[in-house]
């Protein structure tokens, strides 16, 4: 790899969201390549969502991760952990350099988020489908305790095939949890889908949910549904504002964020093979150029 | 060296050429479990159920009632843990002819960590009445087990690992349920293992031999049913029995051997495995070392249990003394 410095620090407090997202994508690619492990397509599709949440939406104190009044965030699609870590590091939860320990053993940065290791994680996840129910419990607990914080849960669109997601969805609307917000990273791909010989529609595979089925299911469970372009910060932030407006008439809110798996890298976008592939040194270099990262590893 | 998952997928492709009842049901992991080999070869008999393991088990039970032979494709954890009640009630209790292809079992799951490391599956599955529980040591044994499991009528749990495994057997290998394999004789101790951990035990025995300790190796690929008499015979020949497994020390192979020798009122047993703890995401070598499963750590442990490093010098005496039969 062409003399790129690994292990640089912050990019300064004033970086705009787009720069943070570019840098976050680079940290994902770089870390996955050097650890030889981790998922990559899903972290890249969700990157703009995390950057918006962690830098503009969530009421959090990275220096005091256990602050009782913090907004909660649960990454239910836990396999995308490296993307969340890349944003948490930029937000000051831990040094960017610590990303180098990812998956190496005795690390706080486990392959799937482990709340017993890393302060700032509100649930341990990795078995798909489980995070939303924990969010229901936290949102309900907040109401019972009279605490005003909000609970956000990010899910994958493939993940929404799990029955437990719908058990939790029903519970949330029954309980009238308007302090609960789900965000689905609708990147149109899951891990395998179907063999090529059978079907292909979006990218090179079949979508986890055909057409607008996912929206219709959430609607029929009486959730407020918001559609956004998951790569447009204005669109994301506007939806987050609505989600928090307290005017959902007792309904939980789900933001369906239309995204592209592998977003930002021409050779990854929409390709199911990049769900969890390790980029070669050449691909890392191409990623660096496409993301506009200079040779010192910082956004140009 | 071939991985068990590839062997599993390739063997099913081959069996399905002549057996039209074989189906593979996948929980969106076909490119990991290598069910994708089957999907591309027999697309009409590959059923993608998406990320819905519990429903997948139920669907398999339904298909089995019509004479199909459904093989499940997912990671071991999502079957033995996520879908445990379904396996128990819909498969084991009625004796449904469902075959559980439990991929990425054990500790070495490609850095995914504790969420994905199934180190309780043997304990859970062997406590399940009516379930056959198999853990192949290499690709040859794996292929033989896939054939056998497809042929017999009844539920089978097949513990498959991710990475390529060294060969233990040659093409003459024939699988027989319950059979216990004595792969190496030894007078000082016997290492009892299962799955690919057996290869690491053979390597440990070689290390011990260079230090004058004569350790035997017994391979138990059929956790249930199992030939308990053969375990006892091997245990009675030595002073020290050491079980070694990529699994919790509670309830798996260690549990099986402990129950067998204790019921017979015999022996001194040491169990190597996860000491009632979780794994983590880390490279294979790190994990094997951390949990005492690498050949070097196994050898260390055996030396220690036999009385420290001074043991090497006194090994001749031990040889002369023989077993306690
Ligand atoms: C219960 C469970 N089943 C299977 C898996 C394996 N797995 C990890 S990621 C993935 C695909 C997820 O697809 P999606 O939710 O759409 O995530 P994204 O596209 O954002 O990566 C699968 C099947 C898992 N982690 N948990
Ligand atoms: Mg997806």
XYZ file of C-alpha atoms and ligand atoms in Angstrom:
652
model
C 0.000 0.000 0.000
C 1.497 3.319 -1.092
C 2.964 4.875 2.012
C -0.373 5.692 3.640
C 0.134 6.455 7.314
C -1.973 4.188 9.494
C -2.833 5.461 12.938
C -3.416 9.177 12.411
C -5.517 11.128 14.854
C -8.516 13.451 14.645
C -9.441 15.645 11.732
C -10.337 18.694 13.777
C -13.562 19.778 15.472
C -14.894 21.842 12.591
C -15.047 19.196 9.889
C -18.405 19.158 8.149
C -20.631 16.115 8.044
C -19.644 15.127 4.523
C -15.959 15.197 5.445
C -16.599 13.164 8.575
C -18.484 10.586 6.521
C -15.683 10.398 3.962
C -13.155 9.968 6.738
C -15.380 7.406 8.458
C -15.603 5.372 5.270
C -11.855 5.490 4.949
C -11.384 4.338 8.547
C -13.700 1.402 7.842
C -11.846 0.339 4.707
C -8.447 0.796 6.290
C -9.336 -1.069 9.482
C -11.050 -3.975 7.770
C -8.120 -4.339 5.379
C -5.509 -4.324 8.111
C -7.434 -6.580 10.502
C -8.357 -8.953 7.705
C -11.862 -9.136 9.105
C -15.109 -7.335 9.434
C -18.050 -6.422 7.288
C -17.742 -3.540 4.887
C -20.798 -2.967 2.649
C -23.229 -2.379 5.531
C -20.945 0.005 7.449
C -20.546 2.084 4.298
C -24.273 2.256 3.593
C -25.035 3.417 7.144
C -22.135 5.852 7.487
C -24.055 9.052 6.656
C -26.803 8.048 9.092
C -24.362 7.583 11.978
C -22.532 10.803 11.221
C -25.836 12.722 11.243
C -26.959 11.033 14.459
C -23.715 11.293 16.415
C -22.831 14.837 15.312
C -26.260 16.489 15.058
C -29.049 14.469 16.590
C -28.162 12.390 19.628
C -28.000 14.125 22.994
C -24.830 12.467 24.277
C -21.676 13.200 26.265
C -18.807 11.123 24.919
C -16.673 12.044 27.953
C -19.426 10.703 30.204
C -20.782 7.736 28.250
C -22.891 6.503 31.164
C -24.697 9.855 31.596
C -28.186 8.706 32.649
C -30.007 11.263 30.504
C -28.206 10.458 27.279
C -30.151 9.430 24.226
C -29.707 5.721 23.697
C -28.479 4.218 20.434
C -28.604 0.520 19.646
C -26.941 -0.924 16.577
C -29.198 -3.877 15.990
C -27.377 -4.769 12.766
C -24.340 -5.468 14.898
C -22.201 -6.789 12.054
C -21.718 -3.161 10.995
C -19.860 -2.404 14.244
C -16.705 -1.136 12.561
C -18.685 1.700 10.967
C -20.145 2.755 14.294
C -16.674 2.602 15.872
C -15.293 4.843 13.111
C -17.892 7.479 14.038
C -17.652 7.045 17.814
C -13.886 7.526 17.552
C -14.346 10.769 15.650
C -16.921 11.885 18.194
C -14.388 11.367 20.996
C -15.439 8.136 22.683
C -11.957 6.712 22.151
C -8.867 7.584 20.103
C -9.005 6.950 16.359
C -5.752 5.012 16.757
C -7.565 2.421 18.832
C -9.340 1.240 15.683
C -6.119 -0.614 14.922
C -6.985 -3.071 17.718
C -10.235 -4.095 16.012
C -10.671 -7.878 16.130
C -7.125 -8.418 17.362
C -7.884 -10.027 20.725
C -8.222 -8.296 24.098
C -9.772 -5.346 22.262
C -12.659 -3.141 23.335
C -13.636 -3.097 19.690
C -15.170 -6.494 19.223
C -16.333 -7.730 15.833
C -19.872 -7.200 17.053
C -20.709 -4.448 19.578
C -20.034 -5.627 23.128
C -21.376 -3.341 25.825
C -19.257 -5.088 28.451
C -16.115 -3.923 26.629
C -16.791 -0.473 25.203
C -18.473 2.343 27.162
C -21.025 4.133 25.002
C -22.696 1.034 23.636
C -26.243 0.635 24.904
C -26.674 -3.018 23.921
C -24.626 -6.007 22.834
C -25.738 -7.181 19.423
C -24.640 -9.446 16.582
C -27.450 -11.941 16.431
C -29.778 -10.135 14.056
C -33.259 -9.107 15.052
C -32.723 -8.509 18.741
C -31.965 -4.812 19.121
C -35.424 -3.359 18.625
C -36.877 -5.278 21.567
C -34.130 -3.912 23.814
C -35.032 -0.462 22.505
C -38.659 -1.108 23.437
C -37.559 -1.972 26.960
C -35.377 1.117 27.276
C -38.060 3.419 25.870
C -40.658 1.905 28.170
C -38.288 2.178 31.128
C -37.659 5.825 30.311
C -41.371 6.486 30.342
C -41.876 4.628 33.613
C -39.035 6.595 35.194
C -40.154 9.895 33.693
C -36.879 10.374 31.811
C -37.086 12.513 28.674
C -34.328 10.928 26.573
C -35.040 9.170 23.287
C -34.089 5.704 22.118
C -32.827 5.065 18.594
C -32.361 1.642 17.054
C -30.706 0.983 13.705
C -31.682 -2.139 11.792
C -30.747 -3.683 8.461
C -33.380 -4.405 5.833
C -32.333 -8.056 5.717
C -32.461 -8.105 9.488
C -36.136 -7.149 9.311
C -36.828 -10.687 8.095
C -36.363 -11.875 11.689
C -39.644 -12.582 13.462
C -38.415 -10.952 16.653
C -38.316 -7.590 14.884
C -42.067 -7.811 14.382
C -42.767 -9.000 17.890
C -40.979 -5.873 19.084
C -42.697 -3.694 16.482
C -46.087 -4.819 17.734
C -45.066 -4.333 21.361
C -43.861 -0.789 20.667
C -47.101 0.304 19.059
C -49.191 -1.434 21.712
C -47.235 0.375 24.386
C -47.497 3.653 22.481
C -43.775 4.373 22.619
C -43.422 7.696 20.858
C -39.958 8.041 22.411
C -38.730 5.108 20.287
C -37.228 5.656 16.841
C -36.092 2.939 14.482
C -33.887 3.626 11.480
C -33.709 0.950 8.816
C -30.699 0.980 6.530
C -32.575 0.003 3.387
C -29.616 -0.830 1.182
C -31.525 -3.434 -0.779
C -29.083 -6.247 -0.075
C -28.497 -8.810 2.619
C -25.693 -11.384 2.834
C -26.580 -13.934 0.197
C -30.041 -13.400 -1.212
C -30.476 -15.921 -3.976
C -28.145 -17.702 -6.376
C -27.440 -15.650 -9.459
C -29.075 -18.201 -11.702
C -32.441 -17.502 -10.103
C -32.935 -13.825 -9.681
C -31.318 -10.401 -9.716
C -32.877 -7.005 -9.417
C -31.130 -4.321 -7.370
C -27.377 -4.357 -7.519
C -26.608 -7.945 -8.362
C -29.105 -9.632 -6.039
C -32.721 -9.727 -5.012
C -33.874 -7.180 -2.430
C -34.729 -8.406 1.079
C -38.189 -6.817 0.713
C -39.907 -6.402 -2.646
C -41.270 -2.993 -3.600
C -42.700 -1.010 -0.704
C -43.576 -4.070 1.369
C -41.384 -3.041 4.298
C -43.122 0.340 4.541
C -46.536 -1.269 4.357
C -45.691 -3.684 7.161
C -44.535 -0.909 9.507
C -47.611 1.139 8.600
C -49.929 -1.738 9.312
C -48.377 -2.037 12.761
C -49.383 1.608 13.300
C -45.911 3.119 13.248
C -45.243 6.561 11.805
C -43.109 5.941 8.717
C -40.682 8.511 7.276
C -38.794 7.974 4.031
C -35.399 9.542 3.506
C -32.471 9.483 1.157
C -29.937 7.943 3.508
C -27.032 9.686 1.799
C -28.467 13.198 1.953
C -27.774 14.959 5.239
C -30.590 17.492 4.826
C -33.055 14.721 4.226
C -31.765 12.661 7.176
C -31.723 15.591 9.591
C -35.184 16.745 8.589
C -36.570 13.271 9.254
C -34.791 13.078 12.613
C -36.379 16.406 13.572
C -39.821 15.089 12.731
C -39.093 11.839 14.576
C -38.378 13.876 17.711
C -41.231 16.340 17.416
C -43.446 14.574 19.927
C -46.380 14.829 17.533
C -46.718 11.226 16.494
C -49.918 10.754 18.506
C -48.394 8.010 20.606
C -46.837 6.153 17.721
C -43.244 5.010 17.459
C -41.421 6.324 14.380
C -39.436 4.425 11.803
C -37.152 6.148 9.319
C -36.712 4.089 6.186
C -33.381 5.296 4.843
C -32.829 4.379 1.226
C -29.110 3.694 0.889
C -26.574 1.975 -1.308
C -24.572 -0.896 0.100
C -20.861 -0.156 -0.228
C -21.698 3.549 -0.752
C -18.803 5.751 -1.779
C -16.673 3.170 -3.558
C -17.371 2.505 -7.206
C -16.242 -1.094 -7.049
C -18.411 -1.937 -4.027
C -21.679 -0.127 -4.589
C -24.621 -2.483 -4.924
C -22.507 -5.635 -4.965
C -23.499 -8.355 -2.547
C -19.994 -9.831 -2.576
C -18.837 -6.801 -0.593
C -21.028 -7.669 2.367
C -17.925 -8.927 4.125
C -14.970 -9.064 1.766
C -11.478 -7.907 2.656
C -10.127 -5.279 0.246
C -6.762 -5.950 -1.354
C -3.985 -3.354 -1.052
C -4.840 -2.133 -4.556
C -8.477 -1.758 -3.612
C -7.534 0.106 -0.450
C -5.498 2.509 -2.552
C -8.357 2.969 -4.987
C -10.690 3.587 -2.046
C -8.318 6.223 -0.702
C -8.353 8.067 -3.993
C -12.113 7.790 -4.480
C -12.772 9.017 -0.950
C -10.414 11.951 -1.343
C -8.044 10.936 1.442
C -4.510 12.274 1.252
C -1.393 10.180 1.698
C -1.263 10.957 5.390
C -4.659 9.262 5.771
C -6.709 12.456 6.271
C -9.523 13.863 4.202
C -8.067 16.222 1.604
C -6.674 -29.877 3.753
C -10.210 -28.961 2.890
C -12.720 -27.178 5.053
C -15.657 -29.086 6.426
C -18.093 -26.508 5.133
C -16.893 -26.972 1.559
C -16.990 -30.723 1.989
C -20.523 -30.502 3.329
C -21.717 -28.386 0.401
C -19.911 -30.462 -2.224
C -21.123 -33.775 -0.783
C -24.724 -32.601 -0.819
C -24.351 -31.470 -4.433
C -23.188 -34.968 -5.309
C -25.824 -36.824 -3.267
C -28.588 -34.720 -4.769
C -27.657 -35.958 -8.257
C -29.292 -39.277 -7.399
C -31.485 -38.404 -4.400
C -34.269 -36.060 -5.441
C -35.570 -35.665 -1.898
C -32.594 -33.688 -0.639
C -33.312 -29.998 -0.056
C -31.098 -27.302 1.399
C -32.804 -24.599 3.467
C -30.720 -21.493 4.037
C -30.868 -18.631 6.535
C -29.075 -16.085 4.333
C -25.637 -17.531 4.956
C -25.145 -19.764 1.926
C -21.906 -18.116 0.836
C -20.455 -18.690 4.314
C -21.779 -22.185 4.951
C -21.023 -23.180 1.330
C -24.626 -24.083 0.707
C -24.063 -21.788 -2.287
C -22.396 -24.752 -4.022
C -25.732 -26.535 -3.753
C -27.701 -23.420 -4.707
C -25.835 -23.036 -7.966
C -25.932 -26.770 -8.787
C -29.532 -27.502 -7.785
C -31.291 -24.120 -7.633
C -34.773 -25.609 -7.564
C -33.977 -27.588 -4.436
C -32.321 -24.698 -2.633
C -34.805 -22.791 -0.477
C -33.707 -19.370 0.726
C -35.744 -18.510 3.807
C -33.905 -15.311 4.621
C -32.805 -14.275 8.071
C -35.493 -16.269 9.841
C -33.892 -19.297 11.475
C -36.796 -20.203 13.727
C -39.226 -20.366 10.836
C -36.619 -22.284 8.841
C -36.630 -25.098 11.403
C -40.420 -25.266 11.247
C -40.417 -25.282 7.459
C -37.909 -28.136 7.526
C -40.131 -30.145 9.860
C -43.061 -29.650 7.481
C -41.048 -30.679 4.445
C -39.719 -33.740 6.251
C -43.289 -34.920 6.838
C -43.676 -35.208 3.054
C -40.609 -37.370 2.686
C -38.097 -34.670 1.842
C -34.685 -34.682 3.487
C -34.094 -31.055 4.445
C -30.597 -29.944 5.410
C -30.421 -26.647 7.309
C -27.743 -24.098 6.476
C -26.853 -21.502 9.080
C -24.295 -20.801 11.766
C -24.418 -23.251 14.660
C -25.358 -20.548 17.193
C -28.408 -19.400 15.290
C -29.659 -22.978 15.208
C -28.799 -24.350 18.637
C -29.525 -21.113 20.477
C -31.890 -18.943 18.460
C -33.977 -21.865 17.251
C -33.573 -24.185 20.193
C -37.228 -24.466 21.100
C -38.134 -25.176 17.489
C -35.455 -27.860 17.219
C -36.609 -29.374 20.464
C -40.326 -29.399 19.810
C -40.600 -29.634 16.037
C -37.606 -31.824 15.252
C -36.304 -33.824 18.218
C -39.597 -34.657 19.933
C -41.426 -35.922 16.846
C -38.202 -37.376 15.441
C -38.536 -35.351 12.248
C -36.086 -36.289 9.521
C -34.287 -32.932 9.603
C -30.530 -32.604 9.248
C -28.895 -29.696 11.011
C -25.828 -28.407 9.177
C -24.351 -26.307 11.950
C -21.601 -24.271 10.346
C -18.906 -22.200 12.059
C -19.276 -24.194 15.279
C -16.737 -23.816 18.053
C -14.320 -20.996 18.687
C -12.753 -20.369 15.281
C -15.393 -18.383 13.450
C -13.297 -15.956 11.433
C -12.978 -13.172 14.018
C -16.687 -12.642 14.572
C -16.437 -13.081 18.324
C -18.505 -14.292 21.235
C -21.840 -13.685 19.554
C -20.993 -16.188 16.858
C -18.843 -18.724 18.709
C -20.967 -21.714 19.583
C -19.233 -23.274 22.555
C -22.338 -24.785 24.138
C -23.831 -26.659 21.207
C -22.605 -30.106 22.196
C -23.960 -29.685 25.714
C -27.333 -28.559 24.405
C -27.665 -31.092 21.646
C -26.508 -34.115 23.589
C -29.098 -33.384 26.246
C -31.766 -33.607 23.548
C -33.457 -37.028 23.446
C -33.626 -38.460 19.940
C -30.844 -36.305 18.495
C -27.749 -37.789 16.871
C -24.769 -35.504 17.482
C -21.729 -35.667 15.207
C -18.497 -33.664 15.084
C -16.197 -34.684 12.220
C -12.445 -34.453 12.652
C -11.572 -33.809 9.026
C -13.078 -33.525 5.561
C -13.095 -37.288 4.910
C -15.019 -38.004 8.066
C -17.270 -35.053 7.315
C -18.220 -36.396 3.884
C -18.907 -39.846 5.337
C -21.140 -38.327 7.987
C -23.090 -36.256 5.468
C -23.795 -39.435 3.479
C -24.755 -41.425 6.538
C -26.941 -38.670 7.980
C -28.753 -38.218 4.666
C -29.465 -41.952 4.469
C -30.817 -42.613 7.935
C -34.251 -41.560 9.098
C -34.148 -39.158 12.047
C -32.721 -35.876 13.253
C -28.963 -35.331 13.064
C -26.875 -32.449 14.373
C -23.661 -32.083 12.353
C -21.081 -29.791 13.928
C -19.140 -28.191 11.074
C -16.118 -25.937 11.348
C -15.040 -23.022 9.184
C -11.358 -23.371 8.378
C -9.479 -26.096 6.488
C -8.576 -29.041 8.702
C -5.585 -31.395 8.515
C -6.382 -34.946 7.408
C -6.905 -37.602 10.050
C -8.268 -40.352 7.816
C -7.835 -41.752 4.316
C -10.349 -42.788 1.684
C -10.960 -46.155 3.319
C -12.702 -44.438 6.222
C -16.193 -45.680 6.995
C -18.438 -43.932 9.434
C -20.128 -46.001 12.134
C -22.325 -44.240 14.698
C -20.918 -44.410 18.206
C -17.496 -45.550 17.141
C -14.509 -44.300 19.111
C -11.139 -44.065 17.335
C -7.870 -44.762 19.128
C -5.517 -42.785 16.909
C -2.437 -43.050 19.080
C -1.560 -45.341 21.951
C 0.102 -43.965 25.046
C 0.816 -45.199 28.526
C 1.058 -41.990 30.565
C -2.105 -40.175 29.636
C -4.822 -40.155 27.054
C -6.074 -37.071 25.243
C -9.710 -37.444 24.306
C -11.020 -35.055 21.702
C -13.546 -34.414 18.984
C -13.806 -32.419 15.764
C -10.663 -30.787 14.350
C -9.355 -30.384 17.883
C -8.201 -33.988 17.561
C -5.483 -32.877 15.135
C -4.201 -30.423 17.692
C -4.165 -33.235 20.248
C -2.067 -35.413 17.958
C 0.362 -32.508 17.602
C 0.390 -32.119 21.383
C 1.149 -35.831 21.794
C 4.137 -35.433 19.466
C 5.422 -32.519 21.536
C 4.984 -34.552 24.708
C 6.798 -37.505 23.157
C 9.893 -35.401 22.578
C 9.864 -34.733 26.315
C 9.443 -38.413 27.115
C 5.741 -38.369 27.906
C 3.738 -41.041 26.180
C 0.242 -39.698 25.548
C -2.430 -41.497 23.588
C -5.110 -39.797 21.515
C -8.717 -40.883 21.267
C -11.066 -39.275 18.755
C -14.801 -39.214 19.448
C -16.618 -37.976 16.345
C -19.948 -39.455 17.363
C -20.886 -37.616 20.528
C -24.257 -39.304 20.564
C -24.625 -42.205 20.294
C -21.245 -43.132 21.685
C -19.472 -46.332 22.620
C -19.018 -45.683 26.342
C -17.246 -48.995 26.789
C -14.513 -47.901 24.402
C -14.078 -44.646 26.330
C -13.713 -46.624 29.552
C -11.194 -49.012 28.060
C -9.045 -46.112 26.917
C -9.432 -44.354 30.263
C -8.539 -47.437 32.287
C -5.248 -47.865 30.466
C -3.772 -44.671 31.925
C -3.633 -42.587 35.107
C -4.727 -39.369 33.500
C -7.576 -38.701 31.108
C -7.628 -35.261 29.474
C -10.587 -34.111 27.410
C -9.862 -31.326 24.954
C -12.542 -29.487 23.013
C -13.399 -26.226 21.292
C -16.357 -25.966 23.611
C -17.199 -25.138 27.200
C -15.781 -27.598 29.727
C -19.359 -27.924 30.921
C -21.595 -30.518 29.356
C -19.849 -31.262 26.053
C -17.175 -33.874 25.428
C -15.742 -33.242 28.892
C -19.168 -33.820 30.344
C -19.649 -36.965 28.308
C -16.323 -38.473 29.380
C -16.759 -37.335 32.997
C -20.150 -39.003 33.185
C -18.817 -42.166 31.596
C -15.787 -42.582 33.854
C -17.549 -41.409 37.012
C -20.418 -43.810 36.545
C -17.870 -46.611 36.240
C -16.086 -45.332 39.339
C -12.863 -44.694 37.521
C -10.188 -42.226 37.231
C -8.611 -38.872 37.182
C -9.971 -36.469 34.625
C -8.879 -33.048 33.433
C -11.103 -31.062 31.089
C -9.592 -28.522 28.694
C -11.919 -26.106 26.966
C -13.571 -22.786 27.694
C -13.584 -22.426 31.470
C -17.187 -21.294 31.777
C -16.390 -18.083 29.906
C -17.151 -16.481 26.533
C -14.792 -16.125 23.618
C -13.988 -12.911 21.762
C -13.068 -11.739 18.278
C -9.428 -12.577 17.749
C -7.189 -14.545 15.410
C -7.306 -18.326 15.683
C -3.846 -18.658 17.211
C -4.735 -16.126 19.893
C -7.937 -17.952 20.801
C -6.389 -21.419 20.871
C -3.593 -20.158 23.078
C -5.918 -18.224 25.378
C -8.128 -21.210 26.031
C -5.395 -23.834 26.312
C -6.265 -25.530 23.025
C -3.094 -25.086 20.984
C -0.767 -28.112 20.853
C 1.769 -26.269 23.007
C -0.741 -25.319 25.686
C -2.214 -28.815 25.758
C 1.270 -30.264 26.195
C 2.006 -27.773 28.985
C -1.149 -28.709 30.768
C -0.505 -32.440 30.537
C 3.024 -31.959 31.836
C 1.714 -29.928 34.725
C -0.957 -32.441 35.581
C 1.613 -35.227 35.540
C 3.754 -33.413 38.071
C 5.540 -30.512 36.452
C 8.500 -30.334 34.133
C 10.460 -32.793 36.295
C 8.106 -35.262 34.739
C 10.226 -35.565 31.621
C 13.106 -37.130 33.527
C 10.942 -39.696 35.290
C 8.986 -40.814 32.279
C 10.725 -44.173 32.040
C 9.468 -45.078 35.489
C 5.973 -44.142 34.476
C 6.218 -46.294 31.409
C 7.227 -49.255 33.514
C 4.367 -48.751 35.879
C 1.749 -48.833 33.163
C -1.930 -48.225 33.693
C -4.103 -48.882 36.699
C -6.132 -51.753 35.348
C -29.692 -14.226 13.708
C -28.643 -14.024 12.681
N -28.689 -14.728 11.537
C -27.722 -14.581 10.610
C -26.681 -13.722 10.820
C -25.559 -13.608 9.798
N -25.630 -12.353 9.089
C -24.841 -11.302 9.425
S -25.134 -9.966 8.488
C -26.314 -10.756 7.579
C -27.059 -10.029 6.502
C -27.706 -8.801 7.056
O -28.354 -8.081 6.075
P -28.872 -6.638 6.417
O -29.648 -6.672 7.687
O -29.594 -6.131 5.230
O -27.552 -5.834 6.728
P -26.663 -4.897 5.765
O -27.168 -5.037 4.365
O -26.851 -3.528 6.283
O -25.258 -5.370 5.935
C -26.450 -12.070 8.020
C -27.383 -13.047 7.454
C -26.658 -13.020 12.038
N -25.656 -12.185 12.361
N -27.651 -13.172 12.942
Mg -29.222 -4.667 3.841
